[in-house]
Short mmCIF file of C-alpha atoms and ligand atoms in Angstrom, two decimals:
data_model
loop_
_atom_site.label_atom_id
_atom_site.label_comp_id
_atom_site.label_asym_id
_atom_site.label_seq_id
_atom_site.Cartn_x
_atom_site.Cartn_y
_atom_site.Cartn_z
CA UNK A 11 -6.83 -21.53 4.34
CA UNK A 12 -6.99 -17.88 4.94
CA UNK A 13 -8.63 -16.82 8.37
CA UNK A 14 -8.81 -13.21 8.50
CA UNK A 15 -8.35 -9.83 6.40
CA UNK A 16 -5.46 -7.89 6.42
CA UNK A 17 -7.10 -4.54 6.34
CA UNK A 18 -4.54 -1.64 4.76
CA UNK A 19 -5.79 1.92 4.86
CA UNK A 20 -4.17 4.13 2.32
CA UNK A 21 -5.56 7.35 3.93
CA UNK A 22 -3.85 9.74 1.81
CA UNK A 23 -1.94 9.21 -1.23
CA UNK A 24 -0.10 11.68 -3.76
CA UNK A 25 -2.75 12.37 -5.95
CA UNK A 26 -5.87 14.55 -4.52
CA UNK A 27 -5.71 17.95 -4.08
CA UNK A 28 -6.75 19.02 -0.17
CA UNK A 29 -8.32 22.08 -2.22
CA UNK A 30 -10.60 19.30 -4.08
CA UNK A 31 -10.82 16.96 -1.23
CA UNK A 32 -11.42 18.63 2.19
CA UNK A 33 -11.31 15.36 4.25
CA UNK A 34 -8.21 14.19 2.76
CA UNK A 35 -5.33 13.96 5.67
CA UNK A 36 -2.66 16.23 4.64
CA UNK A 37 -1.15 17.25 8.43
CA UNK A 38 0.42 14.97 10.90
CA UNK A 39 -2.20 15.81 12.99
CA UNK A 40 -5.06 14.61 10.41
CA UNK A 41 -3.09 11.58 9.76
CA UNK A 42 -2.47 10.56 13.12
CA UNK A 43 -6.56 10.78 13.82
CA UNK A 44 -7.37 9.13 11.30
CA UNK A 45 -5.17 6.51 11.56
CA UNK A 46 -6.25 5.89 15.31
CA UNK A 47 -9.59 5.78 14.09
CA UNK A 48 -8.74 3.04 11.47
CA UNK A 49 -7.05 1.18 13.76
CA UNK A 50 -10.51 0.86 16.25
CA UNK A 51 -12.18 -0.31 13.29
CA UNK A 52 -9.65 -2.93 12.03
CA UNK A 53 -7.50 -1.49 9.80
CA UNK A 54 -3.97 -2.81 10.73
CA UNK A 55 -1.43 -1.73 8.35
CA UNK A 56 -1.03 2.32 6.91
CA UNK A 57 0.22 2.89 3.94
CA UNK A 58 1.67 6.74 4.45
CA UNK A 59 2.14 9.33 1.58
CA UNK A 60 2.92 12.67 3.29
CA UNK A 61 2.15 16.65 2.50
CA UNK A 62 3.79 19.48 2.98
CA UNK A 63 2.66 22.88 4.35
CA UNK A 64 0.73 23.33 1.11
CA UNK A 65 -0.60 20.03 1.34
CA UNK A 66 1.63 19.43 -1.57
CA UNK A 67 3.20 15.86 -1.54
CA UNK A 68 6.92 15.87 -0.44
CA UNK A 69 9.54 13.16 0.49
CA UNK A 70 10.85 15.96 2.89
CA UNK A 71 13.32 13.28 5.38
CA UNK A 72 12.32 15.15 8.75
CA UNK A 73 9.02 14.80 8.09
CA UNK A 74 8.71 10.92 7.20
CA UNK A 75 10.71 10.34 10.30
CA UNK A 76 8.37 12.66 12.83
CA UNK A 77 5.46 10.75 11.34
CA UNK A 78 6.94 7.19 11.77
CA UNK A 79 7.61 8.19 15.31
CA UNK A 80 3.67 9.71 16.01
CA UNK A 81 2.25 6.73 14.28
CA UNK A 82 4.31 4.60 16.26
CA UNK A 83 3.63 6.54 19.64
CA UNK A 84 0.07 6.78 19.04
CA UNK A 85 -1.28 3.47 17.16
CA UNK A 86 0.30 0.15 17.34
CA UNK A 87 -0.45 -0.02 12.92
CA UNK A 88 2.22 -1.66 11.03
CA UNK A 89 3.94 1.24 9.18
CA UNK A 90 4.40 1.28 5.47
CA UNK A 91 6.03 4.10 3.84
CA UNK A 92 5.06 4.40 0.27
CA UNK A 93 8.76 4.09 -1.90
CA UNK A 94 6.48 5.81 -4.84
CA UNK A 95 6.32 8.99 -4.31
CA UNK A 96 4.36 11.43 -6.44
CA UNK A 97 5.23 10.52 -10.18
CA UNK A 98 7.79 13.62 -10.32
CA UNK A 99 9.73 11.88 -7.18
CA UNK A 100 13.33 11.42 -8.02
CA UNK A 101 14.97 7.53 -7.37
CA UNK A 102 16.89 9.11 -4.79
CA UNK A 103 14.57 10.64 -2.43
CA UNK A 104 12.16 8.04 -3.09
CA UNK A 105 15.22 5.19 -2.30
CA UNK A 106 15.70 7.82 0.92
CA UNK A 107 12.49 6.74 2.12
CA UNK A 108 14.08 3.54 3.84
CA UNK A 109 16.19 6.28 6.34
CA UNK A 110 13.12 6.91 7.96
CA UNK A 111 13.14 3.31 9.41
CA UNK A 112 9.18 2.18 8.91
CA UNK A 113 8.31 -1.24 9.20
CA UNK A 114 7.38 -1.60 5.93
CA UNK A 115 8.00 -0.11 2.56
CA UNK A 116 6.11 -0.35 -0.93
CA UNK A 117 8.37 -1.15 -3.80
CA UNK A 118 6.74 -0.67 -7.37
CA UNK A 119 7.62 -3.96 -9.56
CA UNK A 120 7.97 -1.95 -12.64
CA UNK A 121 7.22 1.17 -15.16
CA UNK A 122 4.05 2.04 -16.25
CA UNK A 123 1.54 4.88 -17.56
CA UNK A 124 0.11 6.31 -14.48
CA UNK A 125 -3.36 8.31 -16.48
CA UNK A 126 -1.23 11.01 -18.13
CA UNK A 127 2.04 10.66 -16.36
CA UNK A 128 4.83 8.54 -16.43
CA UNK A 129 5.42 6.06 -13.12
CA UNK A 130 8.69 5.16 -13.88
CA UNK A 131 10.09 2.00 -12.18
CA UNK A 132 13.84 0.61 -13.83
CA UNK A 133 14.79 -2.59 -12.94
CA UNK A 134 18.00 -1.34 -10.83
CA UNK A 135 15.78 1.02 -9.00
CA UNK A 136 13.64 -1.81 -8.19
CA UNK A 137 17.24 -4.03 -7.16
CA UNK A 138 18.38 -1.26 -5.07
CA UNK A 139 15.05 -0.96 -3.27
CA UNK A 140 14.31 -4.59 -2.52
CA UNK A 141 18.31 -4.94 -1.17
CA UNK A 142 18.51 -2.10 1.13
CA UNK A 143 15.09 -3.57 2.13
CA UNK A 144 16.55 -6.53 2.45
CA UNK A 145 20.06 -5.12 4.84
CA UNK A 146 17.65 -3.16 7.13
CA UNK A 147 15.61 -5.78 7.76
CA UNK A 148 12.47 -3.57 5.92
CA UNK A 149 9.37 -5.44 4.86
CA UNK A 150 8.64 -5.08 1.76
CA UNK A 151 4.92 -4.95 -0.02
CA UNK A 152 5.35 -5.42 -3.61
CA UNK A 153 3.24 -3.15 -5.62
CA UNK A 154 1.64 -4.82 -8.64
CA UNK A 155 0.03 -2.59 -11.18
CA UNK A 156 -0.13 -4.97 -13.97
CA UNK A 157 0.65 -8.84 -14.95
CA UNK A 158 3.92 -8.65 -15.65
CA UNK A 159 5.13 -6.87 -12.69
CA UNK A 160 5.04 -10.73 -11.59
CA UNK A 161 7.27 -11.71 -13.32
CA UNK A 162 9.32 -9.01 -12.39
CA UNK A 163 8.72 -10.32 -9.22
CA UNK A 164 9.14 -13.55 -9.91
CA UNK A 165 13.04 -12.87 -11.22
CA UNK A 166 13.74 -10.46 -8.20
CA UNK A 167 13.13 -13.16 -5.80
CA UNK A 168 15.32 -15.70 -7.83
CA UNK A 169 17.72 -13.42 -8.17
CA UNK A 170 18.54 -11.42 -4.77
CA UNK A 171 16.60 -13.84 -2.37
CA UNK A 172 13.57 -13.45 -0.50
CA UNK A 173 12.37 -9.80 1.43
CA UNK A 174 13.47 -9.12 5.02
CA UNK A 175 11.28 -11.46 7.56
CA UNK A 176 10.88 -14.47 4.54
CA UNK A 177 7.41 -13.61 4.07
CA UNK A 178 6.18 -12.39 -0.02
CA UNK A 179 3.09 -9.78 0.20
CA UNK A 180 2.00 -8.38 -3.01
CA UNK A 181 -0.57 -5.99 -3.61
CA UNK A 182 -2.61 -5.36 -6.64
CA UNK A 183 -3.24 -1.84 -7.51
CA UNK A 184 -6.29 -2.29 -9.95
CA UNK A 185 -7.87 0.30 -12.52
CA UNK A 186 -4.95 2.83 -12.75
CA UNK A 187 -4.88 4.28 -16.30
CA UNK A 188 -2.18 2.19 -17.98
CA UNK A 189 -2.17 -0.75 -15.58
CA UNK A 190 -4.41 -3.37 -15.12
CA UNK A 191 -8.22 -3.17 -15.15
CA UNK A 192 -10.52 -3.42 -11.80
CA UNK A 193 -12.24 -6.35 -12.78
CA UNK A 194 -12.73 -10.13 -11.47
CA UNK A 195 -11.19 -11.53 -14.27
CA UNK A 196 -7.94 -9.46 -14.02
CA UNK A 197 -8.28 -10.19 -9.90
CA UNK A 198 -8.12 -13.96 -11.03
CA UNK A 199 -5.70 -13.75 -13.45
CA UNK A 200 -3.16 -11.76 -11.10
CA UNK A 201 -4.29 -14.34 -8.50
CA UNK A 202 -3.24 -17.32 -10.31
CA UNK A 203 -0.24 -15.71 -11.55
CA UNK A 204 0.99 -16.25 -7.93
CA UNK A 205 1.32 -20.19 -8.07
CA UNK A 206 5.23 -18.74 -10.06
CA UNK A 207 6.05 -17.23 -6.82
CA UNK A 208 7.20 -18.66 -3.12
CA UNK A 209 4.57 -20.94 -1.59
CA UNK A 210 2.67 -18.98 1.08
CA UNK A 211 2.74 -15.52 -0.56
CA UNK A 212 -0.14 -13.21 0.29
CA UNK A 213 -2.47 -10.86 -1.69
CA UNK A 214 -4.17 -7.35 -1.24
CA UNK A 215 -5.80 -5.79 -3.60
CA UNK A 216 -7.46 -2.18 -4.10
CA UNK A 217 -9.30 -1.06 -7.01
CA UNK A 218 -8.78 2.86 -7.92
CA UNK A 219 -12.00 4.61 -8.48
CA UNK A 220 -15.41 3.14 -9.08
CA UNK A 221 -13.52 -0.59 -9.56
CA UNK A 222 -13.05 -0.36 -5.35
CA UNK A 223 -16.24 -2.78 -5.05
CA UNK A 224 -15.79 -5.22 -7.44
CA UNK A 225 -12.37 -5.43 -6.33
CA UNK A 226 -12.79 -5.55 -2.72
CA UNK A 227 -15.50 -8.69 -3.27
CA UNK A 228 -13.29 -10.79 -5.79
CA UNK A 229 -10.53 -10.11 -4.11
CA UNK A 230 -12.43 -11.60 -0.55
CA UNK A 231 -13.74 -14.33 -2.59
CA UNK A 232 -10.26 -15.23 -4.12
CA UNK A 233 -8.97 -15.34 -0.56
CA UNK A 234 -7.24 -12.36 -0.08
CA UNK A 235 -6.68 -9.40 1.70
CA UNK A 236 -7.60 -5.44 1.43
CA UNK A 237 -6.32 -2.08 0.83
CA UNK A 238 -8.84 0.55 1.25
CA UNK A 239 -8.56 4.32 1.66
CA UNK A 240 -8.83 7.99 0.21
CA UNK A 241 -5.62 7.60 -1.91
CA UNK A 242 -7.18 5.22 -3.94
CA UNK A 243 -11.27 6.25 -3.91
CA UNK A 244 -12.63 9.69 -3.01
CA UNK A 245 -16.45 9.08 -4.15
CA UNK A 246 -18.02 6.56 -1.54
CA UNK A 247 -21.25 5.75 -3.92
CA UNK A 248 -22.35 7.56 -6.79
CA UNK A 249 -22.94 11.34 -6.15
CA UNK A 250 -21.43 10.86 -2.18
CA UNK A 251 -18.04 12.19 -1.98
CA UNK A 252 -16.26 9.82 1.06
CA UNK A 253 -16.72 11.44 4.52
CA UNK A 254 -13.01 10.39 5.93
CA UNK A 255 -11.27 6.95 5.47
CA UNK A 256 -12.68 5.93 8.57
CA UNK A 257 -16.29 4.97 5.98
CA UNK A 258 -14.40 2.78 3.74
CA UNK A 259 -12.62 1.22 6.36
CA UNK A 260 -15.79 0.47 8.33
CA UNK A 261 -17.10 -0.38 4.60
CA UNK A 262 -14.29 -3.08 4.03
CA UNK A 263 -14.52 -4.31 7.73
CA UNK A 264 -18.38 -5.02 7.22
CA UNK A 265 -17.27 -6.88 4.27
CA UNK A 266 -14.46 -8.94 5.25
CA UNK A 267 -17.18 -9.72 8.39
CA UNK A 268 -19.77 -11.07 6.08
CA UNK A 269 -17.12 -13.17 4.51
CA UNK A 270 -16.65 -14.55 7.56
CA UNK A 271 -13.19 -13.42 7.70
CA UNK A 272 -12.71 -11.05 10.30
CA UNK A 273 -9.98 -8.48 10.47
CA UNK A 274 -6.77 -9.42 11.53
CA UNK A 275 -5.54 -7.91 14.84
CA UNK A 276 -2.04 -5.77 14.37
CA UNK A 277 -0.15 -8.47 16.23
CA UNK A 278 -1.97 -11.16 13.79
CA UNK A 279 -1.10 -9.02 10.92
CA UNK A 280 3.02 -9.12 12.40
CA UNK A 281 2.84 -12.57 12.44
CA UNK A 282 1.32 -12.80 8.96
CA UNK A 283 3.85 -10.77 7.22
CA UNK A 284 7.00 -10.96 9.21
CA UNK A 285 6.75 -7.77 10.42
CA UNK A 286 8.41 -7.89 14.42
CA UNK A 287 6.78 -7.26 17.18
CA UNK A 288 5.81 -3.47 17.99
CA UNK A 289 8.97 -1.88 20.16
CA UNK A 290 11.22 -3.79 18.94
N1 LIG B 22 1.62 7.86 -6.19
C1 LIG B 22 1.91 6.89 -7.20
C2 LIG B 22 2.69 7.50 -8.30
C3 LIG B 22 3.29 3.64 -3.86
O1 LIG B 22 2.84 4.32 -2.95
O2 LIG B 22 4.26 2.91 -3.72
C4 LIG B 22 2.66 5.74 -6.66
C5 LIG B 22 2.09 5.04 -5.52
C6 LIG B 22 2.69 3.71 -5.22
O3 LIG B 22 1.24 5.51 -4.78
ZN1 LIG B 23 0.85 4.90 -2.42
#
């Protein structure tokens, strides 16, 4: 029985332009406000994509480390490094990632069209991510674009053994050109695609675009958690550009409240995906 939402805020991304999207966090400082003010509404994980002085995405190593250390000094959010890059990442800055030491790391389960680009995700990319994951005791959220990336999944885990902490968290990325649509029926299909894999795993999901509703109720309804944030949505409602992420976090919060499934506290979200304790 699932008691709470895991809220993720994805406050960032690799895809908006700041010169498109004026609220978009692209500085250290930016991200670090906006993460404290997710974190007083009830978001509990960040899921970080960083910019460089042109608010152009980079995988720059002294960067990712001086924000894992502000977010860490200033919020007490379980830190998730996104592993995917900007679609013109190479594997090995994007397998670099992990130096940085967050908490938590995505890891794409496979290749796909990404609208007119090419997110490419090989099978010993994926191995080398999940066992260095694995070795520095990094949680892992497995990124799931489209029904087979479960199965992918599915063979990882026999294969090379279960993610750092024991726990499985997957999260569906819905409505990306070339993956998966944002519907119910794809929410329910991906969700009962999960009965292959470990007992106990957990879902988010996030729905790219206009599919963030429909997502964010099906995937409540289906029991599972959410991912909200300006990476993945930059219109609020039709016509209404979103304000900051700090709306569609207080958006998702309202929701997961009328569901009667309250956010889960940071310490609650630890515990949920094996994620130790703050300071460790
Ligand atoms: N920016 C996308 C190409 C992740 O963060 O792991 C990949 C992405 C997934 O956003
Ligand atoms: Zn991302």
């Amino acid at each position: 029985m699932t008691t709470g939402t895991l809220i993720t805020v994805a406050p960032t991304g690799a895809e908006s332009a700041k010169a498109e999207v004026p609220a978009l966090p692209v500085t250290l400082d930016e991200l670090l406000l906006t993460a404290k003010e997710c974190e007083a509404l009830g978001a509990a994980v960040i899921h970080v994509h960083i910019r460089d002085d042109e608010a152009k995405p980079t995988l720059d190593q002294g960067r990712l480390r001086e924000t894992v250390t502000a977010l860490r000094e200033g919020t007490d959010l379980i830190v998730q490094l996104s592993s995917g890059g900007a679609v013109t990442d190479p594997e090995a800055d994007r397998l670099a990632v992990l130096d940085a030491g967050p908490d938590m790391a995505s890891c794409t389960m496979g290749t796909l069209n990404f609208g007119d680009d090419v997110f490419l995700n090989r099978w010993e990319f994926i191995v080398d991510l999940h066992t260095r994951m694995q070795e520095r005791g990094i949680v892992p959220e497995y990124e799931i674009f489209d029904l087979g990336h479960l199965t992918a999944l599915q063979r990882l885990l026999g294969k090379y053994g279960l993610p750092a902490g024991g726990h499985v968290h997957v999260d569906f990325v819905m409505g990306v050109p070339g993956g998966m649509p944002g519907t119910t029926p794809a929410l329910v299909a991906a969700h009962q695609a999960l009965r292959d894999l470990p007992e106990g795993t957990t879902f988010s999901a996030t729905g790219i675009g206009r599919s963030t509703i429909p997502v964010m109720l099906a995937s409540l309804s289906a029991g599972g958690h959410l991912r909200v944030g300006m990476e993945d949505t930059v219109t609020y409602a039709k016509g209404r550009p979103v304000e900051s992420n700090m709306q569609l976090v207080a958006r998702a919060v309202g929701f997961a409240q009328l569901a009667q499934r309250p956010p889960l506290t940071t310490a609650e979200a630890r515990a949920l995906l094996g994620v130790p304790a703050a300071g460790r």
